[in-house]
CSV table of N, CA and C and ligand atoms in Angstrom, one decimal:
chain,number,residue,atom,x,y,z
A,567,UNK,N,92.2,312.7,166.7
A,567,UNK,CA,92.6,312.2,168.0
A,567,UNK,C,92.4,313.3,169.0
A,568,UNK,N,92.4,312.8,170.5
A,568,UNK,CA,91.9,314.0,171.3
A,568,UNK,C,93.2,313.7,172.6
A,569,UNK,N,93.5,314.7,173.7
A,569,UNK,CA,94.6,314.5,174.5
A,569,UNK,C,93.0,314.6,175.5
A,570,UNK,N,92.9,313.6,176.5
A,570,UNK,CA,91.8,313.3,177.6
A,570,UNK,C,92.6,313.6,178.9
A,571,UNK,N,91.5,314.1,179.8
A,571,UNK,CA,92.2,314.5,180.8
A,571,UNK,C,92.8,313.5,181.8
A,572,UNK,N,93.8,313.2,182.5
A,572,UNK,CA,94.0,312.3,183.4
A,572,UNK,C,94.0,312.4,184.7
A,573,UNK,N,93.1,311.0,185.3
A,573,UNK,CA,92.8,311.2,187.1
A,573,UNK,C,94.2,310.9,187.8
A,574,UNK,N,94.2,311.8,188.8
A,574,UNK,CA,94.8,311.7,190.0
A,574,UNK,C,94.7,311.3,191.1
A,575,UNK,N,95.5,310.0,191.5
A,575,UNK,CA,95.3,309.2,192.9
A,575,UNK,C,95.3,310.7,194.1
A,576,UNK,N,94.5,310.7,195.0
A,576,UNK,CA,93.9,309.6,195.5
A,576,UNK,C,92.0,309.5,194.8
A,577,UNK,N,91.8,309.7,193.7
A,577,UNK,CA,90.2,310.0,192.9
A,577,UNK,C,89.7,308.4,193.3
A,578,UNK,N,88.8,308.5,193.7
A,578,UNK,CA,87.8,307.4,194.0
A,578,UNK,C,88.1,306.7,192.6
A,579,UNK,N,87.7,307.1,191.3
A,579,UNK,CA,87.4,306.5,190.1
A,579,UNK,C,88.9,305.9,190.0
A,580,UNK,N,89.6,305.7,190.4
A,580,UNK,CA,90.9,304.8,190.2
A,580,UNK,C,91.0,303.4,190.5
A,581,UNK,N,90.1,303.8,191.4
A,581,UNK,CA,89.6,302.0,192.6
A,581,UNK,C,89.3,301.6,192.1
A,582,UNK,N,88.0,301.7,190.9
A,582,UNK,CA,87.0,300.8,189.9
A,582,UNK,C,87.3,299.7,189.1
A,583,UNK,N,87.7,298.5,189.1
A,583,UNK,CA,87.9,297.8,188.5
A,583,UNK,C,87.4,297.7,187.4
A,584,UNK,N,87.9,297.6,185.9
A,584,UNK,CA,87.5,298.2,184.6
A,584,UNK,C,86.9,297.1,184.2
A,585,UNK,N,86.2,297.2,183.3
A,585,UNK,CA,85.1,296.2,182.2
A,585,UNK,C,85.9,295.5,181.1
A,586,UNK,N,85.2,294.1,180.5
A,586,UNK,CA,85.9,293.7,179.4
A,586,UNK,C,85.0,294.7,177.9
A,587,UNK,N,86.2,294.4,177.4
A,587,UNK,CA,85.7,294.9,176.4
A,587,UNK,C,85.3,293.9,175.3
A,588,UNK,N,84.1,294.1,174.4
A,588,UNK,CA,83.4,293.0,173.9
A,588,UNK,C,84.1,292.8,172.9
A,589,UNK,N,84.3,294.0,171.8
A,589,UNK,CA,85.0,294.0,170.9
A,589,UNK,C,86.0,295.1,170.1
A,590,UNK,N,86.6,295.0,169.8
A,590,UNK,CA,87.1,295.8,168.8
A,590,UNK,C,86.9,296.2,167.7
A,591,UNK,N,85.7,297.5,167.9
A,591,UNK,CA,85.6,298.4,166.9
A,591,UNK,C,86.5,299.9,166.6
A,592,UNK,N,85.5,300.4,165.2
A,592,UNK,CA,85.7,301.5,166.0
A,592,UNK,C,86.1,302.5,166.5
A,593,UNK,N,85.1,302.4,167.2
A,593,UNK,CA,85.2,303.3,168.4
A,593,UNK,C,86.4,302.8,169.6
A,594,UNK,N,86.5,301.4,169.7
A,594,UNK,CA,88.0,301.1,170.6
A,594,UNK,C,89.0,301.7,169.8
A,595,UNK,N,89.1,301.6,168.8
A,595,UNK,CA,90.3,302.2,168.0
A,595,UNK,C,90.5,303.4,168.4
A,596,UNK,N,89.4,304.1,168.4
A,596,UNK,CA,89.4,305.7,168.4
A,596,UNK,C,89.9,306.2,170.1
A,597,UNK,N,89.0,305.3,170.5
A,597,UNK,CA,89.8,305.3,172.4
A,597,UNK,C,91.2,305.2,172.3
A,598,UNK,N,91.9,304.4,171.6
A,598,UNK,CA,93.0,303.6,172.0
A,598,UNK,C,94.1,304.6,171.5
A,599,UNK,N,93.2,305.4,170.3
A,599,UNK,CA,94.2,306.6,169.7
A,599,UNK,C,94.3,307.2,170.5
A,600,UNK,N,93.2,307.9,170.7
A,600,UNK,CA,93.0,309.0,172.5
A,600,UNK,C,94.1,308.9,173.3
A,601,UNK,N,94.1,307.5,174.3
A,601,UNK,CA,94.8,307.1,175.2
A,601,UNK,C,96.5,307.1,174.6
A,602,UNK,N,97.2,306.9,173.5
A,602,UNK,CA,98.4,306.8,173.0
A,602,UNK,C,98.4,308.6,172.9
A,603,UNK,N,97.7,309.0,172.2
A,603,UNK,CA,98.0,310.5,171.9
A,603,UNK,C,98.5,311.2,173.6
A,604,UNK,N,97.7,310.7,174.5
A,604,UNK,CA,97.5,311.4,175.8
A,604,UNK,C,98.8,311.0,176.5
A,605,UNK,N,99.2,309.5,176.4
A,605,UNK,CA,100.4,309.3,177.1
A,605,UNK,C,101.5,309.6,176.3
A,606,UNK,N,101.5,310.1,175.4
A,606,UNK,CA,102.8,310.9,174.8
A,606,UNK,C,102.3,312.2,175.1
A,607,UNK,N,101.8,312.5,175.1
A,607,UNK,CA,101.7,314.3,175.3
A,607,UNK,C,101.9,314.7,177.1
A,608,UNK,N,101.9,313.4,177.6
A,608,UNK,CA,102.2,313.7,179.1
A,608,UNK,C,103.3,314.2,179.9
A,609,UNK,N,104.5,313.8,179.0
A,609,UNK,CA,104.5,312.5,178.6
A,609,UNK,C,104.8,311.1,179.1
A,610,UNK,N,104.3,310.3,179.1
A,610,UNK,CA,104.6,308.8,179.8
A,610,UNK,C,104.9,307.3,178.6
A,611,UNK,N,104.9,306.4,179.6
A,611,UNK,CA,105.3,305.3,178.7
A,611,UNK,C,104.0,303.9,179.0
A,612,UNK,N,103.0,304.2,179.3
A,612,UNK,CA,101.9,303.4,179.6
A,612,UNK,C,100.8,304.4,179.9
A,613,UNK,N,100.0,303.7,180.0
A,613,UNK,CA,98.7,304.4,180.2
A,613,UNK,C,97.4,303.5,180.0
A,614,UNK,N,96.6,303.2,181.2
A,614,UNK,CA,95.8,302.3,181.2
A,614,UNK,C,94.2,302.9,180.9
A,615,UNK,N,93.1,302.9,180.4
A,615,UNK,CA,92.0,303.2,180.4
A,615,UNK,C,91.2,303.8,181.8
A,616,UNK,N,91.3,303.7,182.8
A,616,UNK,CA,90.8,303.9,183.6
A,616,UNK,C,91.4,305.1,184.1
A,617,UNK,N,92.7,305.4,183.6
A,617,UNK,CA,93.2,306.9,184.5
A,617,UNK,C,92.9,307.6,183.6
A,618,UNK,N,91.9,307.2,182.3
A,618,UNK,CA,91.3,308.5,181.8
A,618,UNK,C,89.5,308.6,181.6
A,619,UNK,N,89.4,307.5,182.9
A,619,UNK,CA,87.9,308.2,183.5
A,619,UNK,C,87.2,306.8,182.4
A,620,UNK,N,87.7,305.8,182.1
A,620,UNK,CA,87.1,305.0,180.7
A,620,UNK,C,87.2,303.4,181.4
A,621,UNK,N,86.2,302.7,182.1
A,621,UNK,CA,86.4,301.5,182.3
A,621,UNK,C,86.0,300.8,181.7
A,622,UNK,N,87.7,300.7,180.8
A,622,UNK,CA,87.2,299.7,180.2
A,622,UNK,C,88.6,299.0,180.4
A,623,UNK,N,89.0,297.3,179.9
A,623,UNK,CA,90.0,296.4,179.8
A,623,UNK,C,91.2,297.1,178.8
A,624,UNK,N,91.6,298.3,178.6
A,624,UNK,CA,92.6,298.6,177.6
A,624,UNK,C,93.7,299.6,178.0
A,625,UNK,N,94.6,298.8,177.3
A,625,UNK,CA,96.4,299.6,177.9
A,625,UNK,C,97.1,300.1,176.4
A,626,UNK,N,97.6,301.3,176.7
A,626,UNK,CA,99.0,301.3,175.5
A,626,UNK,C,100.0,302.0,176.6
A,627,UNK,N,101.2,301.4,175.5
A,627,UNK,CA,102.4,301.4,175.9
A,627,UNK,C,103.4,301.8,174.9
A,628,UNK,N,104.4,302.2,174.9
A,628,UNK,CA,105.6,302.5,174.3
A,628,UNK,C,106.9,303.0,175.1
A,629,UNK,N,107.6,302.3,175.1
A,629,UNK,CA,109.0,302.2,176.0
A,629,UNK,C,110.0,302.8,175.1
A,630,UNK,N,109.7,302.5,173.6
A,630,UNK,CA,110.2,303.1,172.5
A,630,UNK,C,111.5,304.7,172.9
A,631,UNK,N,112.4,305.1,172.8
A,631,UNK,CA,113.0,306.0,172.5
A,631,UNK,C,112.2,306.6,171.6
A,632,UNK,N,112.0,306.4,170.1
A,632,UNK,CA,111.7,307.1,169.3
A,632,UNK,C,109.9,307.4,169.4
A,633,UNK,N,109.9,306.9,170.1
A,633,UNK,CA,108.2,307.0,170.6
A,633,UNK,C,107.2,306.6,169.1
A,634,UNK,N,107.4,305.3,168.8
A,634,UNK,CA,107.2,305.1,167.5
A,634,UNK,C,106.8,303.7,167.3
A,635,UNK,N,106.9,303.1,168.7
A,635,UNK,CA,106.5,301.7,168.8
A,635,UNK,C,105.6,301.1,169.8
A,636,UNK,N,104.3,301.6,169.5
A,636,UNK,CA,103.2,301.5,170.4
A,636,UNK,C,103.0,299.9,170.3
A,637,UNK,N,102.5,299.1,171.6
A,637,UNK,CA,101.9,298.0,172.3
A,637,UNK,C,100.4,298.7,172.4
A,638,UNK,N,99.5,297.7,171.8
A,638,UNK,CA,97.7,297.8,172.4
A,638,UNK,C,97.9,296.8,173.1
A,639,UNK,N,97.1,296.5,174.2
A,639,UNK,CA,96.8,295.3,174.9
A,639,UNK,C,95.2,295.6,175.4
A,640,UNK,N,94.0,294.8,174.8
A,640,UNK,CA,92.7,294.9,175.0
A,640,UNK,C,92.5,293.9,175.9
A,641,UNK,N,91.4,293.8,177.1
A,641,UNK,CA,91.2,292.8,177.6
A,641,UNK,C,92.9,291.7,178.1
A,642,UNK,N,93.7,292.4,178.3
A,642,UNK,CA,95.3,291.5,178.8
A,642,UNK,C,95.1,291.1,179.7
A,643,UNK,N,95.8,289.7,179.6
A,643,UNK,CA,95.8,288.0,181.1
A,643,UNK,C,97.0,288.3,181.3
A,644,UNK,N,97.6,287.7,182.3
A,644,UNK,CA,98.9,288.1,182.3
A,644,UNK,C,98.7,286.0,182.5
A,645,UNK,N,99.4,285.2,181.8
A,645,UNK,CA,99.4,283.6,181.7
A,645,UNK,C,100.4,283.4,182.6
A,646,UNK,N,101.7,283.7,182.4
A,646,UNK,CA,102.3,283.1,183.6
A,646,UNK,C,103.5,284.3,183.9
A,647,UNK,N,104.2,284.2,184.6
A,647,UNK,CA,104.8,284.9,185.4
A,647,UNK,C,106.5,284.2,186.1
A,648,UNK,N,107.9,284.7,186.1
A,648,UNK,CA,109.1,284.2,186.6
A,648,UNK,C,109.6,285.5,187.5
A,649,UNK,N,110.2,285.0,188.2
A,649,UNK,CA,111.7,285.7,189.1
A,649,UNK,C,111.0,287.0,189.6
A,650,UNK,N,111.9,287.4,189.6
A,650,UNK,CA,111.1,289.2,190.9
A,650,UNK,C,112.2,290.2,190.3
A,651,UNK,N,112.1,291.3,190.1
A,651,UNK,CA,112.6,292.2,190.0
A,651,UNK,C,112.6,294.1,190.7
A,652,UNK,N,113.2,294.7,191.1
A,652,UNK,CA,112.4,295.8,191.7
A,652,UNK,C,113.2,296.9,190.7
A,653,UNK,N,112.3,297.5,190.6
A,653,UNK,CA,112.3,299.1,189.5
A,653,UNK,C,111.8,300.5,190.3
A,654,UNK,N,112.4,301.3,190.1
A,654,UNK,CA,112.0,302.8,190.3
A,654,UNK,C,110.4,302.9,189.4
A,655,UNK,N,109.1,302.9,190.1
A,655,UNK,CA,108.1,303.6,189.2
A,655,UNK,C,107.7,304.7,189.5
A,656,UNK,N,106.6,305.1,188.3
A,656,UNK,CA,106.2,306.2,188.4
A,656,UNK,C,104.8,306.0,187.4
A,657,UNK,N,104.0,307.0,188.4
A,657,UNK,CA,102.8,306.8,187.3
A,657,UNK,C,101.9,308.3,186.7
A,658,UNK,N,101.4,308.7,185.7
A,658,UNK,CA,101.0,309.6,185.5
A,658,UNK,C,99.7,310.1,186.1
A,659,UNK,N,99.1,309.2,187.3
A,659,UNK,CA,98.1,309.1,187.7
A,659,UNK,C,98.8,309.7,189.1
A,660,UNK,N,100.0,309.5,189.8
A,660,UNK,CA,100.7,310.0,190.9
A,660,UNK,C,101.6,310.9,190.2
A,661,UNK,N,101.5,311.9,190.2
A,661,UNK,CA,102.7,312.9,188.6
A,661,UNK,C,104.0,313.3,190.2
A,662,UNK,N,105.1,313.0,189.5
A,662,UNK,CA,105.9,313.4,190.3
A,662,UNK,C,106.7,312.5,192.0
A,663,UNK,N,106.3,311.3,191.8
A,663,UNK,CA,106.7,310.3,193.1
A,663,UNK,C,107.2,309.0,192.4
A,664,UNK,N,107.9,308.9,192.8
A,664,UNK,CA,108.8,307.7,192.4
A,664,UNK,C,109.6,306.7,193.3
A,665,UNK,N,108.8,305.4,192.9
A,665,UNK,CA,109.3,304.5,194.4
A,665,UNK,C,109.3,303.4,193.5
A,666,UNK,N,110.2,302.0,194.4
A,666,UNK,CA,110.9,301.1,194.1
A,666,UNK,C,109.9,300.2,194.6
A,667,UNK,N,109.6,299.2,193.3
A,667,UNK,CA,108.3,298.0,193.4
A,667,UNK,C,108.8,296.7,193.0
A,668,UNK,N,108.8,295.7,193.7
A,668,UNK,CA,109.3,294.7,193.0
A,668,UNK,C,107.9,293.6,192.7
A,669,UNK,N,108.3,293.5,191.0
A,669,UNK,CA,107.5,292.6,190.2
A,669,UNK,C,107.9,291.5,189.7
A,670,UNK,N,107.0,290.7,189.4
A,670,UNK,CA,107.7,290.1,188.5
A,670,UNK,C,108.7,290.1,187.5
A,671,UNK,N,110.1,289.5,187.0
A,671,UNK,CA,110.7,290.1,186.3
A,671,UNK,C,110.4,289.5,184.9
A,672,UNK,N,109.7,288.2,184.5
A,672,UNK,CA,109.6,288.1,183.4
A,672,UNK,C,108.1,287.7,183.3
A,673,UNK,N,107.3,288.2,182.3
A,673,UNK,CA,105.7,287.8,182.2
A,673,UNK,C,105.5,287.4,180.6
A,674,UNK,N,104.2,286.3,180.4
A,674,UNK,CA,104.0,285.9,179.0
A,674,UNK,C,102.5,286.4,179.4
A,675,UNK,N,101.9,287.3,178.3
A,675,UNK,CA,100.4,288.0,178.2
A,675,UNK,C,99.8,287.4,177.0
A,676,UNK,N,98.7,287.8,177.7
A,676,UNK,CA,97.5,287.3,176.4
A,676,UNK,C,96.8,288.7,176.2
A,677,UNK,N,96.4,289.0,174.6
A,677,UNK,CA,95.8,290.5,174.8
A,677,UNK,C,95.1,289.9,173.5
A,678,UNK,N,94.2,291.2,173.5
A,678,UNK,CA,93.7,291.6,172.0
A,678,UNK,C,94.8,293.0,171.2
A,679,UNK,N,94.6,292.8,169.9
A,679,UNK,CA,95.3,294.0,169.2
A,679,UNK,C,94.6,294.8,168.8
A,680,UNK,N,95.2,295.8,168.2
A,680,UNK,CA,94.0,297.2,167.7
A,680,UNK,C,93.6,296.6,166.5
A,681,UNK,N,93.8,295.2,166.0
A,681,UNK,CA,93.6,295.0,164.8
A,681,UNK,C,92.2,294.0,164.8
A,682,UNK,N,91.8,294.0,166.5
A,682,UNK,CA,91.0,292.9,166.9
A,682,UNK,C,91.4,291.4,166.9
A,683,UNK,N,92.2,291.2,166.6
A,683,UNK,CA,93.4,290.1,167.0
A,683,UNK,C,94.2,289.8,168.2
A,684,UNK,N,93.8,288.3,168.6
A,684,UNK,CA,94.6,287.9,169.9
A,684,UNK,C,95.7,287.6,169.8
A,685,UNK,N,96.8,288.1,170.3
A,685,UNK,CA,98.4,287.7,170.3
A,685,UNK,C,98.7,287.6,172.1
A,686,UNK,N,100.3,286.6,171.6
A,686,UNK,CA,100.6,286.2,172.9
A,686,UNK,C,101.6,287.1,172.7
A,687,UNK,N,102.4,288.0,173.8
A,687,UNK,CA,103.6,288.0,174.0
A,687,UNK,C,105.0,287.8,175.5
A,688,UNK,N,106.2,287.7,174.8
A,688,UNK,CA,106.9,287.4,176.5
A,688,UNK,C,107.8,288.4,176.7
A,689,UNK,N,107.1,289.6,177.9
A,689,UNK,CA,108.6,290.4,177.8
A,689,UNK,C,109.3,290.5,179.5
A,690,UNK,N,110.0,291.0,179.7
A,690,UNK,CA,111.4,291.0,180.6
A,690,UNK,C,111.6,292.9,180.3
A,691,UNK,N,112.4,293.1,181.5
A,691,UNK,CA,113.0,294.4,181.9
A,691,UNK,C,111.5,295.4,181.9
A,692,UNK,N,111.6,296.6,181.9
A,692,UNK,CA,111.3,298.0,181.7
A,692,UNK,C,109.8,297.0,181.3
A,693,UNK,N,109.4,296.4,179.8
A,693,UNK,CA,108.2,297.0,179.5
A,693,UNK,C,107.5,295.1,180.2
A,694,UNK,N,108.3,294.4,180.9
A,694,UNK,CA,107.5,292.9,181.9
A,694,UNK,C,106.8,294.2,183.3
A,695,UNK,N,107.5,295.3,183.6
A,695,UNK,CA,107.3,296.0,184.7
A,695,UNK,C,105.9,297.3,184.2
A,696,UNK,N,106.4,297.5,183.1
A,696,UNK,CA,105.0,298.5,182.7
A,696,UNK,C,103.5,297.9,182.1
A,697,UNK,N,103.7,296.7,181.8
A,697,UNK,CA,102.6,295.4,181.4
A,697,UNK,C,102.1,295.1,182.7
A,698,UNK,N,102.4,295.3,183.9
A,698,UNK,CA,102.4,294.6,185.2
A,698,UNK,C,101.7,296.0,185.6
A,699,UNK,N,102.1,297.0,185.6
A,699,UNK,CA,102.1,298.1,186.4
A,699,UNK,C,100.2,298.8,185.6
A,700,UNK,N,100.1,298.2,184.7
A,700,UNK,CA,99.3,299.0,183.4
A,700,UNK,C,98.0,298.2,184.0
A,701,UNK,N,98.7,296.8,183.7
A,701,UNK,CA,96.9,295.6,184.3
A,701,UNK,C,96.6,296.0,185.4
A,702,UNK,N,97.5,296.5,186.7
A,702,UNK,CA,97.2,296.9,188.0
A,702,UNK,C,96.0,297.8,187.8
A,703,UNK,N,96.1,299.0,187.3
A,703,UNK,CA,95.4,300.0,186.8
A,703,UNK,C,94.0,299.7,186.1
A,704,UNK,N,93.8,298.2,185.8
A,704,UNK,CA,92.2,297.6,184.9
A,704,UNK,C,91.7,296.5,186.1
A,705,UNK,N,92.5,296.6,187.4
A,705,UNK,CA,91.6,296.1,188.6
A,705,UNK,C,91.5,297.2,189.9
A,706,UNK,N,91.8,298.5,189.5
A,706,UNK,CA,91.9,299.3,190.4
A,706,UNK,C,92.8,300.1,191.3
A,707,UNK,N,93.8,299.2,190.9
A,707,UNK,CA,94.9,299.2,192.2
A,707,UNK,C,96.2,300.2,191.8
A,708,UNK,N,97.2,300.5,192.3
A,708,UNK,CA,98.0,301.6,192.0
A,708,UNK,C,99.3,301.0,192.9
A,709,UNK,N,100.3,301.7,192.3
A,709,UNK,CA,101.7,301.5,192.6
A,709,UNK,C,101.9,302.1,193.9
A,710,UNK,N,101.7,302.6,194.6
A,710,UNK,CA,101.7,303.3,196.2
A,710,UNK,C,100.8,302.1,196.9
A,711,UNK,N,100.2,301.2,196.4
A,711,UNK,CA,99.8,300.3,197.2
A,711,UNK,C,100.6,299.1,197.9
A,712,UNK,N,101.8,299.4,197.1
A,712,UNK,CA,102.7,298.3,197.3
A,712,UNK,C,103.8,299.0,198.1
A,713,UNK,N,103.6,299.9,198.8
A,713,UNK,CA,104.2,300.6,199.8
A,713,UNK,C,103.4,300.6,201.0
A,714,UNK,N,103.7,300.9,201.9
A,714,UNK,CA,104.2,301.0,203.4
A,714,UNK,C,102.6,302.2,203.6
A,715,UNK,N,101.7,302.1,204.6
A,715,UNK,CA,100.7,303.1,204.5
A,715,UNK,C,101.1,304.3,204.8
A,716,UNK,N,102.3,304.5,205.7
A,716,UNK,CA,103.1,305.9,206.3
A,716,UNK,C,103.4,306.5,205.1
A,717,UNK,N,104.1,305.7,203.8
A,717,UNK,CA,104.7,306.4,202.9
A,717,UNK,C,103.3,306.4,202.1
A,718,UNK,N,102.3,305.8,201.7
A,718,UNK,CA,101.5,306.1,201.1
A,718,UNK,C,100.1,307.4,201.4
A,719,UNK,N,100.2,307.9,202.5
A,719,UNK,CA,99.5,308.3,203.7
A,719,UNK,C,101.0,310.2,203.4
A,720,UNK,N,101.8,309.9,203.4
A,720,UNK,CA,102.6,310.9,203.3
A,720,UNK,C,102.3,311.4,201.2
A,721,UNK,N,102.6,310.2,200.6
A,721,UNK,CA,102.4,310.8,199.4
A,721,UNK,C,100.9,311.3,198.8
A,722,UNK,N,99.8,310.9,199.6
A,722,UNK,CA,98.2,311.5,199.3
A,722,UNK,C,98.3,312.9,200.1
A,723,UNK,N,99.1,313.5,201.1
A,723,UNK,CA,99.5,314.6,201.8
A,723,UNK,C,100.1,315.5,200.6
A,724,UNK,N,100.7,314.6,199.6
A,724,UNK,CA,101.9,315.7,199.0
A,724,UNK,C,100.9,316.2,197.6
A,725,UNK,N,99.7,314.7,197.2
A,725,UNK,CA,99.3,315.2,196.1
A,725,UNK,C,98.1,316.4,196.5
A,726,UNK,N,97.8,316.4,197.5
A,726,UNK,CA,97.0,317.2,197.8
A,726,UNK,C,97.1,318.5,197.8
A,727,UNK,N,98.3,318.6,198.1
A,727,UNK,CA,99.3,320.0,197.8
A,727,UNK,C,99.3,320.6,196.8
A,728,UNK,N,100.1,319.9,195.9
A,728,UNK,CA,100.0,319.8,194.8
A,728,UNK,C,98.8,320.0,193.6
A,729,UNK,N,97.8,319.6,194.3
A,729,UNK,CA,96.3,319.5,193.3
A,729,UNK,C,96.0,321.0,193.8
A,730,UNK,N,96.3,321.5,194.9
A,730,UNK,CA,95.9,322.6,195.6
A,730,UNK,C,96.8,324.1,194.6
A,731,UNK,N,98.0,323.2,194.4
A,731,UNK,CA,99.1,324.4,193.5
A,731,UNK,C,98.5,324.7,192.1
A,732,UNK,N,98.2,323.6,191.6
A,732,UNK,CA,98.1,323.6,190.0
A,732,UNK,C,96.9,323.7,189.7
A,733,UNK,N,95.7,323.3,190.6
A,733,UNK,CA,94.7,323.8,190.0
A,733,UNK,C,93.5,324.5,190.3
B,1162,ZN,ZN1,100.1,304.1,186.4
């Protein structure tokens, strides 16, 4: 397994709306370890393909405490969707900004598994908001979009700083 490096908004390659993926070999496996290894080492609790430079349709996740209970979602629909809820996020693609987004509060998905297998699942709280937040990420789009352009316009000011400190 490898820790890959991760893009920072505002990177053009964040925009790109990601690719399906055909199948599950492999070499997806081997991505999918990548991507799980990288968002624990971050550490975070999602991590979509494309904020590691890879367009392709694939998310992992783990909301887990024990960091022990990884979600694959290949190619993920989100089928239907209830109620609204707003959460403090945060993304490893924006390191350090944290703003209140309201989502959907309950979603049923369609994915592929690391096993190459289609499953449905239905979740609510924390991980209906990081399943939501993850797909955003496999059409381009990012969590500061759902803010206000002064505050998003002030936070591309701060990453810039910041990209300027650290690297
Ligand atoms: Zn994110």
């Amino acid at each position: 397994m490898a820790i890959l490096p991760i893009l920072h908004f505002p990177d053009p390659r964040l925009r790109n709306p990601a690719l399906p993926v055909a199948r599950v070999d492999d070499e997806t496996r081997r991505l999918l370890d990548d991507m799980l290894e990288t968002m624990y080492a971050a550490p975070g609790i999602g991590l979509a393909a494309p904020q590691v430079n890879i367009s392709k349709r694939m998310i992992v996740i783990d909301i887990s405490e024990e960091r022990n209970t990884p979600y694959y979602f290949v190619n993920p629909e989100i089928l239907a969707r209830r109620g609204n809820e707003v959460f403090e996020e945060g993304c490893l693609s924006v390191p350090n900004i944290y703003e209140n987004v309201e989502r959907a509060a309950w979603v049923q998905v369609k994915a592929v598994g690391r096993d190459g297998q289609s499953y449905e699942l239905e979740a609510d709280g924390l991980l209906a908001v990081c399943i939501q937040h993850e797909i955003d990420h496999l059409e381009g789009k990012l969590f500061v979009d759902y803010l206000s352009e002064l505050k998003r316009g002030r936070i591309r000011k701060k990453m810039e700083k910041w990209r300027r400190h650290t690297l």
